[in-house]
Short mmCIF file of C-alpha atoms and ligand atoms in Angstrom, two decimals:
data_model
loop_
_atom_site.label_atom_id
_atom_site.label_comp_id
_atom_site.label_asym_id
_atom_site.label_seq_id
_atom_site.Cartn_x
_atom_site.Cartn_y
_atom_site.Cartn_z
CA MET A 1 96.61 -91.25 -179.41
CA GLU A 2 93.97 -93.09 -181.79
CA ASP A 3 96.55 -93.25 -184.70
CA LEU A 4 99.11 -94.83 -182.46
CA PHE A 5 96.85 -97.93 -181.80
CA SER A 6 95.46 -97.92 -185.52
CA VAL A 7 95.41 -101.15 -187.48
CA VAL A 8 93.35 -99.54 -190.36
CA ASP A 9 94.15 -101.36 -193.62
CA LYS A 10 96.85 -103.51 -191.79
CA VAL A 11 96.89 -107.18 -193.07
CA VAL A 12 96.55 -109.64 -190.05
CA ILE A 13 96.80 -113.30 -190.14
CA VAL A 14 95.07 -115.12 -187.36
CA THR A 15 95.07 -118.81 -186.83
CA GLY A 16 92.79 -120.64 -184.93
CA ALA A 17 89.94 -117.90 -185.74
CA SER A 18 87.05 -120.30 -185.86
CA ARG A 19 86.13 -119.81 -182.06
CA GLY A 20 87.26 -118.46 -178.51
CA ILE A 21 90.17 -116.29 -178.39
CA GLY A 22 91.14 -116.38 -182.01
CA GLU A 23 87.63 -115.39 -183.09
CA ALA A 24 87.64 -112.57 -180.73
CA ILE A 25 90.95 -111.35 -181.80
CA ALA A 26 89.69 -111.38 -185.27
CA ARG A 27 86.61 -109.43 -184.75
CA GLY A 28 88.20 -106.94 -182.67
CA PHE A 29 90.87 -106.28 -185.53
CA ILE A 30 87.89 -106.36 -188.14
CA ALA A 31 85.80 -103.74 -186.16
CA ARG A 32 89.11 -101.51 -186.32
CA GLY A 33 89.38 -101.64 -190.02
CA ALA A 34 92.25 -104.35 -190.54
CA ARG A 35 92.37 -106.69 -193.43
CA LEU A 36 92.15 -110.24 -191.99
CA VAL A 37 93.30 -113.60 -192.98
CA CYS A 38 91.55 -116.12 -190.72
CA THR A 39 92.52 -119.62 -190.69
CA ALA A 40 91.64 -122.96 -188.78
CA ARG A 41 90.16 -126.47 -189.66
CA SER A 42 86.43 -125.59 -189.87
CA GLU A 43 85.78 -123.09 -192.56
CA GLU A 44 82.09 -122.81 -191.96
CA SER A 45 82.70 -121.46 -188.36
CA MET A 46 84.48 -118.52 -189.90
CA ALA A 47 81.86 -117.60 -192.65
CA GLU A 48 80.48 -115.09 -190.45
CA LEU A 49 83.66 -113.43 -189.84
CA ALA A 50 84.04 -113.07 -193.68
CA ALA A 51 80.37 -111.74 -194.02
CA SER A 52 80.86 -109.06 -191.48
CA ALA A 53 83.51 -107.34 -193.77
CA PRO A 54 83.07 -108.11 -197.19
CA GLY A 55 86.51 -108.00 -199.10
CA ARG A 56 88.37 -107.46 -196.12
CA VAL A 57 88.52 -111.02 -194.89
CA ALA A 58 89.85 -113.94 -196.42
CA VAL A 59 89.34 -117.54 -194.80
CA VAL A 60 91.69 -120.54 -195.26
CA ALA A 61 90.75 -124.05 -194.11
CA CYS A 62 94.11 -125.66 -192.83
CA ASP A 63 95.04 -128.29 -190.56
CA LEU A 64 97.96 -127.23 -188.63
CA ALA A 65 98.74 -130.84 -187.70
CA GLU A 66 99.57 -131.24 -191.34
CA ALA A 67 102.98 -129.58 -191.79
CA SER A 68 102.58 -129.39 -195.79
CA GLU A 69 99.26 -127.40 -195.58
CA ILE A 70 100.66 -124.56 -193.57
CA ARG A 71 102.65 -122.30 -195.92
CA GLN A 72 99.44 -121.85 -198.00
CA ILE A 73 98.22 -119.52 -195.41
CA SER A 74 101.12 -116.92 -196.06
CA ARG A 75 100.93 -117.43 -199.70
CA ILE A 76 97.35 -116.72 -199.92
CA ALA A 77 97.76 -113.80 -197.78
CA GLU A 78 100.31 -112.14 -199.95
CA GLU A 79 98.18 -113.04 -203.24
CA ARG A 80 94.97 -111.64 -201.91
CA PHE A 81 96.38 -108.54 -199.99
CA GLY A 82 100.15 -108.35 -201.23
CA ARG A 83 101.45 -107.94 -197.58
CA VAL A 84 101.61 -109.15 -194.16
CA ASP A 85 101.73 -106.56 -191.14
CA ALA A 86 100.91 -108.99 -188.34
CA LEU A 87 100.75 -112.88 -187.70
CA ILE A 88 98.92 -113.89 -184.65
CA ASN A 89 99.79 -117.48 -183.85
CA ASN A 90 96.88 -118.27 -181.78
CA ALA A 91 95.60 -121.79 -182.57
CA GLY A 92 96.40 -124.48 -180.12
CA THR A 93 95.35 -127.62 -178.53
CA THR A 94 95.48 -129.72 -175.28
CA ALA A 95 94.28 -133.09 -174.84
CA VAL A 96 93.94 -135.14 -171.39
CA ALA A 97 96.34 -137.88 -171.64
CA ALA A 98 95.62 -141.09 -169.52
CA ASP A 99 99.21 -141.19 -168.69
CA PRO A 100 100.83 -138.07 -170.33
CA TYR A 101 104.47 -139.40 -169.89
CA GLN A 102 103.86 -142.58 -171.94
CA ASP A 103 101.76 -140.94 -174.61
CA GLU A 104 103.90 -140.07 -177.47
CA ALA A 105 100.97 -139.40 -180.09
CA ASN A 106 99.86 -136.93 -177.64
CA TRP A 107 103.23 -135.15 -177.52
CA ASP A 108 103.77 -135.26 -181.32
CA LEU A 109 100.22 -133.68 -182.06
CA THR A 110 100.50 -130.98 -179.25
CA LEU A 111 103.99 -129.78 -180.32
CA GLN A 112 102.99 -129.90 -184.09
CA VAL A 113 100.04 -127.62 -183.28
CA ASN A 114 101.08 -125.45 -180.58
CA LEU A 115 104.72 -125.05 -181.76
CA LYS A 116 106.02 -126.37 -184.99
CA ALA A 117 103.16 -124.66 -186.76
CA ALA A 118 104.06 -121.48 -185.43
CA PHE A 119 107.65 -122.08 -186.28
CA ILE A 120 106.82 -122.82 -190.10
CA LEU A 121 104.25 -120.15 -190.50
CA GLY A 122 106.33 -117.51 -188.72
CA GLY A 123 109.39 -118.70 -190.89
CA ALA A 124 107.14 -118.02 -194.34
CA VAL A 125 105.75 -114.86 -192.99
CA ALA A 126 109.05 -113.43 -191.82
CA LYS A 127 110.34 -113.89 -195.43
CA ILE A 128 107.47 -111.40 -196.38
CA MET A 129 108.13 -109.03 -193.68
CA GLU A 130 111.76 -109.05 -194.50
CA ARG A 131 111.00 -107.64 -197.93
CA GLN A 132 108.83 -105.21 -196.51
CA GLY A 133 111.39 -104.00 -193.67
CA SER A 134 108.23 -104.27 -191.02
CA GLY A 135 105.98 -106.56 -189.24
CA SER A 136 105.01 -107.99 -185.87
CA ILE A 137 104.70 -111.58 -184.97
CA ILE A 138 102.62 -112.30 -181.77
CA ASN A 139 102.67 -115.77 -180.45
CA ILE A 140 99.73 -116.68 -178.05
CA ALA A 141 101.34 -119.03 -175.51
CA SER A 142 99.93 -119.48 -171.84
CA ILE A 143 100.98 -119.02 -168.30
CA GLY A 144 101.89 -122.67 -168.66
CA ALA A 145 104.84 -121.41 -170.37
CA LEU A 146 105.94 -119.70 -167.24
CA LEU A 147 104.95 -122.00 -164.44
CA GLY A 148 104.29 -125.42 -163.75
CA PHE A 149 100.91 -127.13 -163.88
CA PRO A 150 99.79 -130.58 -163.21
CA ASP A 151 99.50 -133.39 -165.78
CA ASN A 152 100.07 -131.66 -169.12
CA PRO A 153 103.68 -131.84 -169.79
CA SER A 154 103.39 -131.72 -173.59
CA TYR A 155 101.33 -128.62 -173.60
CA GLN A 156 103.62 -126.88 -171.09
CA ALA A 157 106.79 -127.84 -173.25
CA ALA A 158 104.91 -126.70 -176.32
CA LYS A 159 103.99 -123.25 -174.76
CA GLY A 160 107.48 -123.06 -173.16
CA GLY A 161 109.17 -123.77 -176.64
CA LEU A 162 106.84 -121.03 -178.33
CA ARG A 163 107.95 -118.33 -175.95
CA GLN A 164 111.60 -119.04 -176.44
CA LEU A 165 110.78 -119.22 -180.35
CA SER A 166 109.51 -115.54 -179.95
CA ARG A 167 113.05 -114.48 -178.43
CA ALA A 168 114.98 -116.52 -181.07
CA MET A 169 112.92 -114.81 -183.79
CA ALA A 170 113.08 -111.55 -182.21
CA ARG A 171 116.93 -111.93 -182.17
CA ASP A 172 117.16 -112.95 -185.70
CA PHE A 173 114.69 -110.61 -187.45
CA GLY A 174 114.99 -107.47 -185.44
CA SER A 175 117.48 -105.95 -187.71
CA ASP A 176 114.79 -106.35 -190.45
CA GLY A 177 112.19 -104.35 -188.57
CA ILE A 178 110.32 -107.30 -187.54
CA ARG A 179 109.26 -107.52 -183.81
CA VAL A 180 108.14 -110.86 -182.29
CA ASN A 181 106.45 -111.02 -178.64
CA THR A 182 104.54 -113.41 -176.52
CA VAL A 183 101.13 -113.18 -175.03
CA CYS A 184 100.43 -115.47 -172.25
CA PRO A 185 96.70 -115.77 -171.39
CA GLY A 186 95.63 -116.91 -167.77
CA TYR A 187 92.47 -118.66 -167.34
CA ILE A 188 89.91 -117.74 -170.26
CA ARG A 189 86.49 -119.21 -170.56
CA THR A 190 86.33 -121.02 -174.06
CA GLN A 191 85.90 -124.36 -175.44
CA MET A 192 89.23 -125.25 -174.18
CA THR A 193 88.63 -124.49 -170.51
CA GLU A 194 84.87 -125.25 -170.50
CA ARG A 195 85.48 -128.63 -168.39
CA SER A 196 87.33 -126.95 -165.58
CA TYR A 197 84.74 -123.83 -165.60
CA GLN A 198 81.90 -126.10 -165.33
CA ASP A 199 83.51 -128.05 -162.38
CA GLU A 200 82.67 -125.79 -159.29
CA ALA A 201 85.71 -126.58 -157.37
CA MET A 202 88.04 -126.09 -160.30
CA ARG A 203 86.16 -122.95 -161.55
CA GLN A 204 86.30 -121.41 -157.77
CA ALA A 205 90.09 -122.34 -157.47
CA ARG A 206 90.92 -120.53 -160.58
CA THR A 207 88.84 -117.69 -159.71
CA SER A 208 90.34 -117.05 -156.08
CA ARG A 209 93.92 -117.63 -157.47
CA THR A 210 93.24 -114.67 -160.07
CA LEU A 211 94.21 -111.33 -158.52
CA LEU A 212 91.32 -109.64 -160.33
CA GLY A 213 88.80 -112.37 -159.11
CA ARG A 214 87.49 -113.42 -162.26
CA TRP A 215 88.11 -115.67 -165.39
CA GLY A 216 89.15 -113.78 -168.47
CA ASP A 217 86.69 -113.50 -171.54
CA PRO A 218 88.18 -113.88 -174.92
CA GLU A 219 87.60 -110.20 -175.58
CA ASP A 220 90.21 -109.41 -172.60
CA LEU A 221 93.02 -110.62 -175.22
CA VAL A 222 92.08 -108.00 -177.92
CA GLY A 223 93.62 -104.90 -176.56
CA ALA A 224 97.01 -106.59 -175.86
CA CYS A 225 96.92 -108.07 -179.39
CA LEU A 226 96.01 -104.43 -180.91
CA PHE A 227 98.94 -102.98 -178.85
CA LEU A 228 101.49 -105.45 -180.06
CA ALA A 229 100.31 -105.40 -183.63
CA SER A 230 100.20 -101.55 -183.98
CA ASP A 231 102.52 -98.79 -183.78
CA ALA A 232 102.15 -98.21 -180.22
CA SER A 233 104.68 -100.92 -179.44
CA SER A 234 107.11 -99.91 -182.05
CA TYR A 235 109.75 -100.28 -179.79
CA VAL A 236 108.70 -103.47 -178.05
CA THR A 237 110.05 -106.90 -179.13
CA GLY A 238 110.94 -110.24 -177.29
CA VAL A 239 108.87 -109.80 -174.48
CA ASP A 240 106.16 -111.76 -172.71
CA LEU A 241 103.22 -110.14 -171.90
CA PRO A 242 100.87 -112.08 -169.46
CA VAL A 243 97.06 -111.19 -169.72
CA ASP A 244 96.18 -113.47 -166.76
CA GLY A 245 94.45 -111.12 -164.23
CA GLY A 246 97.61 -111.11 -162.03
CA TRP A 247 97.76 -114.86 -161.74
CA THR A 248 101.67 -114.79 -162.30
CA ALA A 249 102.13 -111.61 -160.31
CA GLN A 250 101.04 -113.38 -157.00
CA GLY A 251 103.33 -114.68 -154.60
CA LEU A 252 101.21 -115.12 -151.48
N1 NAP B 1 91.49 -120.53 -172.76
C1 NAP B 1 92.48 -120.53 -172.02
O1 NAP B 1 92.31 -120.46 -170.82
C2 NAP B 1 93.81 -120.37 -172.64
C3 NAP B 1 94.96 -120.20 -171.56
C4 NAP B 1 96.14 -120.03 -171.97
C5 NAP B 1 96.42 -120.17 -173.29
N2 NAP B 1 95.54 -120.33 -174.31
C6 NAP B 1 95.88 -120.50 -175.73
O2 NAP B 1 95.08 -119.45 -176.49
C7 NAP B 1 94.86 -120.13 -177.62
C8 NAP B 1 93.28 -120.19 -177.99
O3 NAP B 1 92.76 -120.94 -177.10
P1 NAP B 1 91.14 -121.12 -177.05
O4 NAP B 1 90.91 -121.17 -175.56
O5 NAP B 1 90.47 -119.88 -177.84
O6 NAP B 1 90.88 -122.55 -177.58
P2 NAP B 1 89.67 -123.12 -178.58
O7 NAP B 1 88.43 -122.50 -178.03
O8 NAP B 1 89.74 -124.57 -178.39
O9 NAP B 1 90.05 -122.73 -180.04
C9 NAP B 1 91.31 -123.32 -180.50
C10 NAP B 1 91.35 -122.80 -181.98
O10 NAP B 1 92.39 -123.49 -182.76
C11 NAP B 1 91.97 -124.00 -183.68
N3 NAP B 1 92.89 -125.31 -183.90
C12 NAP B 1 93.02 -126.45 -183.05
N4 NAP B 1 93.62 -127.41 -183.59
C13 NAP B 1 93.89 -127.10 -184.83
C14 NAP B 1 94.79 -127.59 -185.97
N5 NAP B 1 95.16 -128.98 -185.74
N6 NAP B 1 94.74 -126.91 -187.07
C15 NAP B 1 94.03 -125.59 -187.29
N7 NAP B 1 93.52 -124.94 -186.24
C16 NAP B 1 93.46 -125.52 -184.97
C17 NAP B 1 90.82 -124.44 -183.45
O11 NAP B 1 89.87 -124.36 -184.72
P3 NAP B 1 89.23 -125.56 -185.42
O12 NAP B 1 88.93 -126.64 -184.44
O13 NAP B 1 88.21 -125.21 -186.33
O14 NAP B 1 90.51 -126.23 -186.37
C18 NAP B 1 90.29 -123.00 -182.86
O15 NAP B 1 89.79 -121.91 -183.72
C19 NAP B 1 95.52 -121.39 -177.71
O16 NAP B 1 96.80 -121.27 -178.29
C20 NAP B 1 95.40 -121.96 -176.27
O17 NAP B 1 96.58 -122.73 -176.13
C21 NAP B 1 94.35 -120.38 -173.83
#
């Protein structure tokens, strides 16, 4: 059973590894013997991750809003470790816009970081995985890819697009042994959601709407990613896995 979920020596790229969900996922994989390529804009925030497993963690500073910077991530992974077994497209951004339907700059940035970056990096990594004949790509979307939420159209369009990008890639690369799946987190306490967590009414509304009656912690995402990156999910591709405490399962 232990071997089925093993990620020992697997080479795993995690974007947005500097804090929150990405940092928790990176720590979870490092603790289980994987070799990691951690990327985000703030290199210093990832120094501790690198120090936690000398020789097993590479850190790449990269702004995913700059398309031309993105391919260096897969290039460095291959130069450093010679292969890529899993890519976890976790980095994301959301910004409150005064009038979201008039704010094209907000739309462009949100689509670039949440969706286009995953398309570019996913395409670059798929080339490496094609040569290997195996690999797992995990796209971290959101319950906002599955349901309608107020006042944030660009984020939901990006996450919905990311979910569909997973299916497109699952279709196009399945015959090369590459699996592509989507994880949809519910409300997880991180910097991204701190404002609504600190607001008593908003925090309670989200708690009571969740079947398990609590917000998620970043560590709640680790198991789903271990499953999708390991042989435990060897026949699973093109699916959405909500990790949402039951948010999307509730009717009434
Ligand atoms: N928290 C939730 O409740 C929740 C729910 C559903 C989905 N999600 C999704 O889960 C993922 C992680 O979210 P989180 O809650 O952990 O958010 P977070 O705490 O705000 O962390 C976001 C991560 O993305 C990186 N990032 C942001 N913009 C970037 C850019 N332009 N270039 C490179 N890296 C960038 C950040 O690193 P730097 O700032 O150092 O670049 C950071 O590591 C996101 O895709 C988010 O949409 C979160």
